[in-house]
Short mmCIF file of C-alpha atoms and ligand atoms in Angstrom, two decimals:
data_model
loop_
_atom_site.label_atom_id
_atom_site.label_comp_id
_atom_site.label_asym_id
_atom_site.label_seq_id
_atom_site.Cartn_x
_atom_site.Cartn_y
_atom_site.Cartn_z
CA MET A 22 -2.75 -15.06 -56.93
CA GLN A 23 -3.51 -15.54 -53.23
CA THR A 24 -3.60 -12.34 -51.19
CA ILE A 25 -3.54 -11.91 -47.42
CA PRO A 26 -5.87 -9.31 -45.91
CA PRO A 27 -4.06 -7.39 -43.16
CA THR A 28 -5.79 -6.90 -39.81
CA LEU A 29 -5.29 -4.51 -36.95
CA ALA A 30 -3.26 -5.83 -34.03
CA PRO A 31 -5.86 -7.97 -32.24
CA SER A 32 -5.36 -6.88 -28.66
CA LEU A 33 -3.63 -3.51 -28.74
CA ALA A 34 -5.36 -1.30 -31.27
CA ALA A 35 -3.28 1.86 -31.13
CA VAL A 36 -0.83 4.17 -29.43
CA ASP A 37 -1.74 7.83 -29.93
CA PHE A 38 1.45 9.28 -31.38
CA ASP A 39 -0.54 11.56 -33.75
CA GLY A 40 -2.07 13.58 -30.95
CA ALA A 41 1.22 13.07 -29.10
CA THR A 42 -0.66 11.98 -25.99
CA GLY A 43 1.02 8.56 -26.01
CA LEU A 44 -2.20 7.03 -24.66
CA LEU A 45 -2.61 3.31 -25.30
CA HIS A 46 -6.00 2.19 -26.56
CA GLY A 47 -7.10 -1.41 -26.51
CA ALA A 48 -8.91 -4.01 -24.49
CA SER A 49 -5.76 -5.47 -22.93
CA VAL A 50 -4.20 -2.24 -21.64
CA VAL A 51 -3.41 -2.39 -17.93
CA GLU A 52 -3.00 0.83 -15.95
CA ASP A 53 -1.09 1.41 -12.70
CA VAL A 54 -1.27 4.66 -10.73
CA ARG A 55 1.40 5.89 -8.30
CA THR A 56 0.25 8.57 -5.88
CA LEU A 57 2.39 10.55 -3.45
CA GLY A 58 0.99 8.21 -0.80
CA ASP A 59 2.62 5.29 -2.66
CA LEU A 60 6.00 7.04 -2.76
CA ALA A 61 6.98 7.00 0.92
CA GLY A 62 10.75 7.17 1.27
CA VAL A 63 11.35 8.07 -2.37
CA PHE A 64 11.99 11.80 -1.95
CA GLU A 65 14.73 13.26 0.22
CA ALA A 66 12.30 15.50 2.13
CA GLU A 67 10.12 12.66 3.44
CA SER A 68 8.36 14.96 5.91
CA ALA A 69 7.43 17.33 3.05
CA ARG A 70 6.01 14.38 1.08
CA ALA A 71 4.03 13.17 4.09
CA ALA A 72 2.50 16.64 4.48
CA LEU A 73 1.14 16.64 0.90
CA ASP A 74 -2.20 15.13 -0.15
CA PRO A 75 -1.48 11.37 -0.44
CA SER A 76 -4.04 11.03 -3.24
CA THR A 77 -2.05 13.35 -5.56
CA VAL A 78 -1.15 11.39 -8.68
CA ALA A 79 2.59 11.47 -9.41
CA TYR A 80 2.49 9.14 -12.40
CA ARG A 81 0.46 6.58 -14.31
CA VAL A 82 1.81 3.68 -16.35
CA GLN A 83 -0.20 2.07 -19.14
CA CYS A 84 1.11 -1.32 -20.20
CA TYR A 85 0.52 -3.92 -22.83
CA PHE A 86 1.67 -7.41 -21.79
CA PRO A 87 1.24 -9.66 -24.82
CA VAL A 88 2.76 -12.64 -22.97
CA ALA A 89 2.82 -13.78 -19.33
CA ASP A 90 5.23 -12.07 -16.93
CA GLY A 91 8.52 -13.99 -16.92
CA THR A 92 8.23 -15.36 -20.46
CA GLU A 93 11.69 -15.67 -22.00
CA GLY A 94 12.10 -14.04 -25.39
CA GLY A 95 8.99 -11.84 -25.20
CA LEU A 96 8.59 -8.08 -24.90
CA PHE A 97 6.46 -5.69 -22.86
CA PHE A 98 5.38 -2.20 -23.93
CA GLY A 99 4.39 0.72 -21.74
CA CYS A 100 3.78 4.46 -21.64
CA THR A 101 4.40 6.49 -18.49
CA PHE A 102 2.71 9.82 -17.72
CA LEU A 103 4.79 11.62 -15.09
CA GLU A 104 3.18 14.77 -13.69
CA PRO A 105 5.03 18.05 -13.09
CA GLY A 106 5.61 19.02 -9.47
CA ASP A 107 8.09 18.77 -6.66
CA VAL A 108 8.50 17.62 -3.07
CA GLY A 109 10.60 20.11 -1.14
CA GLY A 110 12.16 21.32 -4.40
CA GLU A 111 12.93 17.79 -5.67
CA TYR A 112 11.11 17.15 -8.94
CA PHE A 113 8.48 14.42 -9.26
CA MET A 114 10.13 11.22 -10.45
CA THR A 115 9.52 7.51 -10.87
CA LYS A 116 10.52 5.09 -8.12
CA GLY A 117 13.31 3.75 -10.33
CA HIS A 118 14.65 0.21 -10.41
CA PHE A 119 17.17 -2.31 -11.61
CA HIS A 120 15.73 -5.18 -13.56
CA ALA A 121 15.52 -8.33 -11.41
CA LYS A 122 17.20 -10.26 -14.22
CA ARG A 123 20.13 -7.86 -14.18
CA ASP A 124 21.37 -8.30 -17.73
CA THR A 125 18.14 -7.19 -19.43
CA ALA A 126 18.09 -3.89 -21.31
CA GLU A 127 15.26 -1.49 -22.17
CA PHE A 128 14.37 1.32 -24.57
CA TYR A 129 12.76 4.58 -23.39
CA TRP A 130 11.72 7.34 -25.79
CA GLY A 131 10.29 10.80 -25.26
CA ILE A 132 6.77 11.56 -26.47
CA ARG A 133 5.79 14.80 -24.72
CA GLY A 134 7.29 17.11 -22.13
CA GLU A 135 10.87 17.23 -20.90
CA GLY A 136 12.96 15.71 -18.18
CA LEU A 137 16.06 13.84 -17.16
CA LEU A 138 16.70 10.11 -17.23
CA LEU A 139 19.02 9.08 -14.40
CA LEU A 140 21.11 6.01 -15.25
CA MET A 141 23.10 4.42 -12.43
CA ASN A 142 25.52 1.50 -12.71
CA GLU A 143 25.89 -1.13 -10.00
CA ASP A 144 29.03 0.67 -8.73
CA ARG A 145 26.78 3.76 -8.26
CA THR A 146 28.45 5.80 -11.01
CA ILE A 147 25.66 7.87 -12.51
CA ARG A 148 24.82 9.93 -15.56
CA ALA A 149 21.78 11.78 -16.83
CA GLU A 150 20.27 12.03 -20.31
CA ARG A 151 17.86 14.77 -21.40
CA ILE A 152 14.54 13.38 -22.57
CA GLN A 153 12.34 15.32 -24.99
CA PRO A 154 9.86 14.40 -27.74
CA GLY A 155 11.62 12.04 -30.14
CA SER A 156 14.70 11.31 -28.02
CA LEU A 157 15.60 7.64 -27.83
CA HIS A 158 17.34 6.15 -24.79
CA TYR A 159 18.97 2.74 -24.68
CA ILE A 160 19.24 1.51 -21.10
CA PRO A 161 21.79 -1.33 -20.97
CA GLY A 162 21.46 -4.25 -18.58
CA ARG A 163 22.76 -3.74 -15.02
CA VAL A 164 21.76 -0.06 -15.09
CA ALA A 165 19.14 1.35 -12.70
CA HIS A 166 16.80 3.85 -14.35
CA ARG A 167 14.62 6.65 -13.00
CA MET A 168 12.80 9.39 -14.90
CA VAL A 169 12.52 12.95 -13.53
CA ASN A 170 10.03 15.54 -14.80
CA THR A 171 11.90 18.87 -14.88
CA GLY A 172 9.26 20.61 -16.99
CA THR A 173 5.88 22.22 -16.44
CA GLU A 174 3.71 19.72 -18.33
CA THR A 175 3.14 15.98 -18.06
CA LEU A 176 6.24 14.07 -19.18
CA THR A 177 5.10 11.22 -21.39
CA PHE A 178 7.52 8.52 -22.47
CA GLY A 179 7.36 5.10 -24.03
CA ALA A 180 9.21 1.98 -22.90
CA CYS A 181 9.89 -1.49 -24.24
CA TRP A 182 11.55 -4.18 -22.11
CA PRO A 183 11.95 -7.97 -22.02
CA SER A 184 9.06 -9.89 -20.49
CA ASP A 185 11.45 -11.83 -18.25
CA ALA A 186 13.22 -8.69 -16.90
CA GLY A 187 11.21 -8.30 -13.69
CA HIS A 188 11.71 -5.31 -11.35
CA ASP A 189 14.01 -4.97 -8.37
CA TYR A 190 12.70 -1.94 -6.44
CA ALA A 191 14.23 -3.00 -3.12
CA THR A 192 17.83 -2.04 -3.98
CA ILE A 193 16.79 1.52 -4.83
CA ARG A 194 14.44 1.71 -1.85
CA ASP A 195 17.30 0.73 0.47
CA GLU A 196 20.26 2.50 -1.17
CA GLY A 197 18.71 5.24 -3.33
CA PHE A 198 20.27 6.76 -6.44
CA SER A 199 23.65 8.48 -6.14
CA ALA A 200 22.17 11.78 -7.38
CA ARG A 201 18.90 13.68 -6.97
CA VAL A 202 17.41 16.41 -9.17
CA PHE A 203 16.24 19.68 -7.60
CA LYS A 204 14.85 22.97 -8.84
CA GLY A 205 17.70 25.47 -8.82
CA PRO A 206 17.67 29.22 -9.46
CA ASP A 207 18.90 28.62 -13.03
CA GLY A 208 17.04 25.39 -13.74
CA PRO A 209 17.41 21.75 -12.74
CA GLU A 210 20.41 20.84 -10.57
CA ILE A 211 21.68 17.28 -10.34
CA ARG A 212 23.12 16.98 -6.85
CA ARG A 213 25.39 14.11 -5.80
CA ARG A 214 24.22 11.82 -3.03
CA ASP A 215 27.02 9.24 -2.95
C1 PAN B 14 9.03 1.42 -17.05
C2 PAN B 14 8.74 1.85 -15.59
C3 PAN B 14 7.75 3.02 -15.45
C4 PAN B 14 7.50 3.42 -14.00
O1 PAN B 14 7.91 0.87 -17.63
O2 PAN B 14 8.28 0.72 -14.88
O3 PAN B 14 8.24 4.13 -16.14
O4 PAN B 14 8.71 3.53 -13.26
P1 PAN B 14 8.97 2.64 -11.97
O5 PAN B 14 8.69 1.21 -12.40
O6 PAN B 14 10.40 2.85 -11.65
O7 PAN B 14 8.02 3.07 -10.92
C5 PAN B 14 10.20 0.43 -16.97
O8 PAN B 14 11.30 0.84 -16.76
N1 PAN B 14 9.92 -0.86 -17.05
O9 PAN B 14 10.91 -1.79 -16.94
ZN1 ZN B 15 12.79 -0.86 -16.45
#
């Protein structure tokens, strides 16, 4: 009988789910860092952001791109590490985006920490889902997505999206989300910004 010896994935060795760090290990992992200096115009209190140390890390994204950007039918994989903190009471969050190819969907899932996933349709109707370790979030096509860290530890979440999705950051930069999340006396408050 012929047998087939299994091998480890050749280019991405492991994701640390055991230690629950979500860290990607492997030669082909690419890392992007977003500091407060990179997030001009993202928070409502822009003057408060500008007064903070621009080198403060807001989040890091580790990605594994097994195929070239734009490849139809492929998938990308990433883990985001969003730090706790706030700018003028507004929690640290990702820039947020629509996919450039509007109809492409994405999965997010919680690994560590807690937060809110803002999901906004093209008509600016918005909803929020709680993210926590083990929660799974299906983001349909045509829905802008932004993660907000409402907790006190790093919010770590995984993501998987089509390799031809691309990112449209300009729409959110110009029009923003129709709600923002602030620290309130009794916890996070999602305030409308229509
Ligand atoms: C994620 C995001 C990541 C960082 O991988 O790109 O969490 O958020 P921003 O891209 O909004 O800064 C994803 O949604 N990819 O499509
Ligand atoms: Zn996305």
